[in-house]
Amino acid sequence: MTAWPDLPADHPFGPHNLPYGAFLTRDAAQPRLGVRIGDEVLDLPAALHATGADTGGAWAGALQEPTLNRLLELGHTAWTGAREWVTGLFAEEADPAVVRPHLLPLGQVEMVLPFHPADYVDFYASEHHATNVGRIFRPDQAALTPNWKHLPIGYHGRSSTIVVSGTDVVRPSGQRKPKDAEVPTFGPSQRLDIEAELGFLVGGPTTVGERVSVDDAADHLFGVMLFNDWSARDLQAWEYVPLGPFLGKSFASSVGAWVVPMAALEHARTELPTQDPEPLDYLRGDGSGLFGLDIEMEVRLNGTVVSRPPYREMYWSPAQMLAHMTVNGAALSAADVFASGTVSGDEKAERGSFLELSWSGQEPMQLEDGSERSFLEDGDTVTITGWAPGPDGSRIGLGEVTGTIRPATELG
């Protein structure tokens, strides 16, 4: 007997992946948790009942909830138990006849946000992105601010506006001040942008005053998902001094529907770039917890590939971001989310924002239909896909995060 379903060895959603999601069906009043296998989703509550595992402990109960929040709250041991059970369903010794009835074609379900976000922090962890932005906005000064290589810079976002892939994004309005104007005006953003990022879903709550070290960060990192931090650059430019991003960022952040467990990314771990100067002790630990991720991304605007950002070049490790986020004693909650910041590489074709790709509008992007873009127009659709190396030359798919821009709403 061989592992099933019968999928190509290099299928991005084979039994080596099994990302979590939440879905609705026509006959369901609330979402159910599932895992993706091939182009189907396994109904986890139904599979638990069919296999007799629905009384298998706390993790089994958590998989029967409508979101991942309860599982995230239980911590790393429960995550391991749940994954061992799920992967066992597709092992050689498994009985397909028991599980197959509970596989649903993706086309027959509606994917929804698989967790209720608790808190949200966005980082700024790409040296290439930070350097490009510095050169654009501060051409007569050093591209990186003096603190950038000493700590992972971040800001608090708005968790209530994290939306699942496929949700339309309404163009935000706010104050904008052109360089040659004396006073700001109010209206829809004219420089609406994307930020191709990787999001991290956190579990294992802590208490106020407790720190999470880089060496223990893995106990709190549940999984990753594709992330698009939509950004209104004109609103942001006027508001960010002296306290940083606010309304230019808080109107929408899109996440992929699939959360890939960290356990599925063991073969994607890679070394960090050289960090010089050496970070402070709390950002180093014993070194065992520091890692990068070899994840490839692709950004499409209205079907045209405009960028392929490489996550492996990110300067700061997710473990360092988490350690810095808690070093002051800030508590973690189940379903906290933090994102990496824009992923950009050294080459122009690897830049993860339109601000960089168009160099603030000076070098418009050419699309396959003959049109040009510097920033987003109403009706534009952006889709970010991603994948990582898996075992034996396979791929780990992250799926996609997509959104379409709708016109600004008028104030009533």
Short mmCIF file of N, CA, C and O in Angstrom, two decimals, residues 138-194:
data_model
loop_
_atom_site.label_atom_id
_atom_site.label_comp_id
_atom_site.label_asym_id
_atom_site.label_seq_id
_atom_site.Cartn_x
_atom_site.Cartn_y
_atom_site.Cartn_z
N ARG A 138 14.85 59.78 1.62
CA ARG A 138 15.92 60.57 2.22
C ARG A 138 17.17 60.50 1.34
O ARG A 138 18.21 59.97 1.75
N PRO A 139 17.08 61.00 0.11
CA PRO A 139 18.20 60.84 -0.83
C PRO A 139 19.49 61.51 -0.40
O PRO A 139 20.56 61.12 -0.86
N ASP A 140 19.41 62.47 0.49
CA ASP A 140 20.62 63.20 0.92
C ASP A 140 21.12 62.71 2.27
O ASP A 140 22.04 63.30 2.84
N GLN A 141 20.53 61.62 2.78
CA GLN A 141 20.94 61.07 4.08
C GLN A 141 21.26 59.59 3.93
O GLN A 141 21.07 58.99 2.87
N ALA A 142 21.77 58.99 5.01
CA ALA A 142 22.02 57.55 5.01
C ALA A 142 20.70 56.81 4.78
O ALA A 142 19.66 57.19 5.33
N ALA A 143 20.75 55.77 3.95
CA ALA A 143 19.52 55.06 3.60
C ALA A 143 18.89 54.38 4.82
O ALA A 143 17.67 54.42 5.01
N LEU A 144 19.72 53.76 5.67
CA LEU A 144 19.21 53.10 6.87
C LEU A 144 19.30 54.03 8.07
O LEU A 144 20.31 54.73 8.24
N THR A 145 18.28 54.02 8.89
CA THR A 145 18.33 54.81 10.12
C THR A 145 19.34 54.17 11.08
O THR A 145 19.62 52.97 10.99
N PRO A 146 19.89 54.94 12.03
CA PRO A 146 20.95 54.41 12.90
C PRO A 146 20.56 53.17 13.71
O PRO A 146 21.41 52.37 14.07
N ASN A 147 19.28 52.99 13.98
CA ASN A 147 18.85 51.87 14.82
C ASN A 147 18.57 50.60 14.04
O ASN A 147 18.38 49.53 14.65
N TRP A 148 18.52 50.67 12.70
CA TRP A 148 17.94 49.57 11.92
C TRP A 148 18.66 48.25 12.12
O TRP A 148 18.04 47.18 12.21
N LYS A 149 19.97 48.25 12.20
CA LYS A 149 20.72 46.99 12.35
C LYS A 149 20.92 46.58 13.81
O LYS A 149 21.60 45.59 14.08
N HIS A 150 20.28 47.31 14.72
CA HIS A 150 20.40 46.96 16.14
C HIS A 150 19.12 46.32 16.68
O HIS A 150 19.17 45.66 17.72
N LEU A 151 18.00 46.50 16.00
CA LEU A 151 16.75 45.93 16.47
C LEU A 151 15.77 45.78 15.31
O LEU A 151 15.83 46.53 14.34
N PRO A 152 14.88 44.78 15.40
CA PRO A 152 13.83 44.66 14.39
C PRO A 152 12.78 45.75 14.59
O PRO A 152 12.04 45.74 15.57
N ILE A 153 12.74 46.70 13.68
CA ILE A 153 11.79 47.80 13.77
C ILE A 153 10.39 47.32 13.40
O ILE A 153 10.21 46.55 12.46
N GLY A 154 9.38 47.78 14.14
CA GLY A 154 8.01 47.39 13.84
C GLY A 154 7.02 48.43 14.33
O GLY A 154 7.39 49.41 14.97
N TYR A 155 5.76 48.21 13.99
CA TYR A 155 4.68 49.08 14.48
C TYR A 155 3.45 48.22 14.74
O TYR A 155 3.30 47.14 14.16
N HIS A 156 2.59 48.69 15.61
CA HIS A 156 1.33 48.00 15.87
C HIS A 156 0.31 48.36 14.81
O HIS A 156 0.08 49.54 14.51
N GLY A 157 -0.30 47.34 14.22
CA GLY A 157 -1.35 47.56 13.24
C GLY A 157 -2.72 47.36 13.86
O GLY A 157 -2.88 47.35 15.09
N ARG A 158 -3.70 47.16 13.01
CA ARG A 158 -5.09 47.03 13.46
C ARG A 158 -5.59 45.63 13.12
O ARG A 158 -5.87 45.32 11.95
N SER A 159 -5.71 44.78 14.13
CA SER A 159 -6.04 43.38 13.88
C SER A 159 -7.44 43.21 13.30
O SER A 159 -7.70 42.23 12.59
N SER A 160 -8.34 44.14 13.57
CA SER A 160 -9.72 44.01 13.10
C SER A 160 -9.84 44.16 11.60
O SER A 160 -10.89 43.83 11.02
N THR A 161 -8.81 44.66 10.93
CA THR A 161 -8.89 44.81 9.47
C THR A 161 -8.00 43.81 8.75
O THR A 161 -7.69 43.98 7.57
N ILE A 162 -7.59 42.73 9.43
CA ILE A 162 -6.98 41.60 8.76
C ILE A 162 -8.10 40.79 8.09
O ILE A 162 -9.07 40.39 8.74
N VAL A 163 -7.99 40.59 6.77
CA VAL A 163 -9.05 39.93 6.01
C VAL A 163 -8.46 38.77 5.23
O VAL A 163 -7.27 38.75 4.90
N VAL A 164 -9.29 37.79 4.91
CA VAL A 164 -8.82 36.61 4.21
C VAL A 164 -8.68 36.91 2.71
O VAL A 164 -9.33 37.80 2.16
N SER A 165 -7.79 36.16 2.08
CA SER A 165 -7.56 36.27 0.64
C SER A 165 -8.88 36.22 -0.13
O SER A 165 -9.77 35.44 0.18
N GLY A 166 -8.99 37.08 -1.13
CA GLY A 166 -10.20 37.16 -1.94
C GLY A 166 -11.14 38.27 -1.53
O GLY A 166 -12.07 38.61 -2.28
N THR A 167 -10.90 38.87 -0.36
CA THR A 167 -11.73 39.99 0.10
C THR A 167 -11.34 41.25 -0.65
O THR A 167 -10.16 41.58 -0.76
N ASP A 168 -12.34 41.97 -1.19
CA ASP A 168 -12.05 43.23 -1.87
C ASP A 168 -11.51 44.26 -0.89
O ASP A 168 -11.85 44.23 0.30
N VAL A 169 -10.70 45.16 -1.40
CA VAL A 169 -10.09 46.22 -0.59
C VAL A 169 -10.61 47.56 -1.08
O VAL A 169 -10.43 47.92 -2.26
N VAL A 170 -11.25 48.30 -0.19
CA VAL A 170 -11.78 49.62 -0.55
C VAL A 170 -10.67 50.65 -0.42
O VAL A 170 -9.98 50.72 0.60
N ARG A 171 -10.50 51.45 -1.46
CA ARG A 171 -9.47 52.49 -1.44
C ARG A 171 -9.70 53.42 -0.25
O ARG A 171 -10.79 53.96 -0.08
N PRO A 172 -8.68 53.61 0.58
CA PRO A 172 -8.86 54.46 1.76
C PRO A 172 -8.82 55.94 1.41
O PRO A 172 -8.20 56.35 0.42
N SER A 173 -9.44 56.73 2.24
CA SER A 173 -9.36 58.18 2.13
C SER A 173 -8.70 58.74 3.37
O SER A 173 -8.68 58.10 4.44
N GLY A 174 -8.15 59.94 3.24
CA GLY A 174 -7.50 60.57 4.38
C GLY A 174 -6.82 61.86 3.97
O GLY A 174 -7.03 62.37 2.85
N GLN A 175 -6.01 62.38 4.85
CA GLN A 175 -5.27 63.61 4.55
C GLN A 175 -4.04 63.30 3.70
O GLN A 175 -3.31 62.35 3.96
N ARG A 176 -3.83 64.15 2.68
CA ARG A 176 -2.65 64.04 1.81
C ARG A 176 -2.09 65.44 1.61
O ARG A 176 -2.83 66.40 1.45
N LYS A 177 -0.77 65.53 1.61
CA LYS A 177 -0.14 66.83 1.41
C LYS A 177 0.97 66.71 0.37
O LYS A 177 2.05 66.18 0.66
N PRO A 178 0.71 67.18 -0.85
CA PRO A 178 1.77 67.20 -1.85
C PRO A 178 2.93 68.09 -1.41
O PRO A 178 2.75 69.02 -0.61
N LYS A 179 4.11 67.80 -1.91
CA LYS A 179 5.30 68.54 -1.48
C LYS A 179 5.18 70.04 -1.73
O LYS A 179 5.70 70.85 -0.97
N ASP A 180 4.51 70.43 -2.80
CA ASP A 180 4.44 71.85 -3.14
C ASP A 180 3.22 72.55 -2.55
O ASP A 180 2.97 73.72 -2.83
N ALA A 181 2.45 71.84 -1.72
CA ALA A 181 1.25 72.43 -1.12
C ALA A 181 1.56 72.94 0.28
O ALA A 181 2.41 72.39 0.98
N GLU A 182 0.87 74.00 0.68
CA GLU A 182 1.08 74.55 2.01
C GLU A 182 0.25 73.83 3.07
O GLU A 182 0.65 73.75 4.23
N VAL A 183 -0.92 73.33 2.69
CA VAL A 183 -1.81 72.65 3.63
C VAL A 183 -2.30 71.35 3.02
O VAL A 183 -2.31 71.19 1.79
N PRO A 184 -2.70 70.38 3.85
CA PRO A 184 -3.19 69.11 3.30
C PRO A 184 -4.60 69.22 2.76
O PRO A 184 -5.34 70.16 3.08
N THR A 185 -4.96 68.26 1.93
CA THR A 185 -6.34 68.11 1.46
C THR A 185 -6.83 66.74 1.89
O THR A 185 -6.06 65.89 2.32
N PHE A 186 -8.14 66.53 1.76
CA PHE A 186 -8.72 65.24 2.10
C PHE A 186 -9.27 64.58 0.85
O PHE A 186 -9.90 65.23 0.01
N GLY A 187 -9.06 63.28 0.73
CA GLY A 187 -9.61 62.56 -0.40
C GLY A 187 -9.05 61.16 -0.50
O GLY A 187 -8.24 60.73 0.33
N PRO A 188 -9.47 60.41 -1.52
CA PRO A 188 -8.98 59.04 -1.70
C PRO A 188 -7.48 59.01 -1.97
O PRO A 188 -6.93 59.91 -2.62
N SER A 189 -6.83 57.99 -1.45
CA SER A 189 -5.40 57.82 -1.69
C SER A 189 -5.11 57.71 -3.18
O SER A 189 -5.80 56.99 -3.90
N GLN A 190 -4.10 58.42 -3.62
CA GLN A 190 -3.68 58.38 -5.02
C GLN A 190 -2.43 57.52 -5.21
O GLN A 190 -1.97 57.33 -6.34
N ARG A 191 -1.86 57.05 -4.11
CA ARG A 191 -0.63 56.24 -4.17
C ARG A 191 -0.82 54.96 -3.35
O ARG A 191 -0.11 54.70 -2.40
N LEU A 192 -1.80 54.18 -3.80
CA LEU A 192 -2.15 52.95 -3.10
C LEU A 192 -1.19 51.84 -3.54
O LEU A 192 -0.96 51.62 -4.73
N ASP A 193 -0.65 51.13 -2.56
CA ASP A 193 0.46 50.23 -2.80
C ASP A 193 0.21 48.87 -2.15
O ASP A 193 -0.76 48.68 -1.40
N ILE A 194 1.09 47.93 -2.44
CA ILE A 194 1.10 46.63 -1.78
C ILE A 194 2.38 46.47 -0.98
O ILE A 194 3.33 47.25 -1.15
#
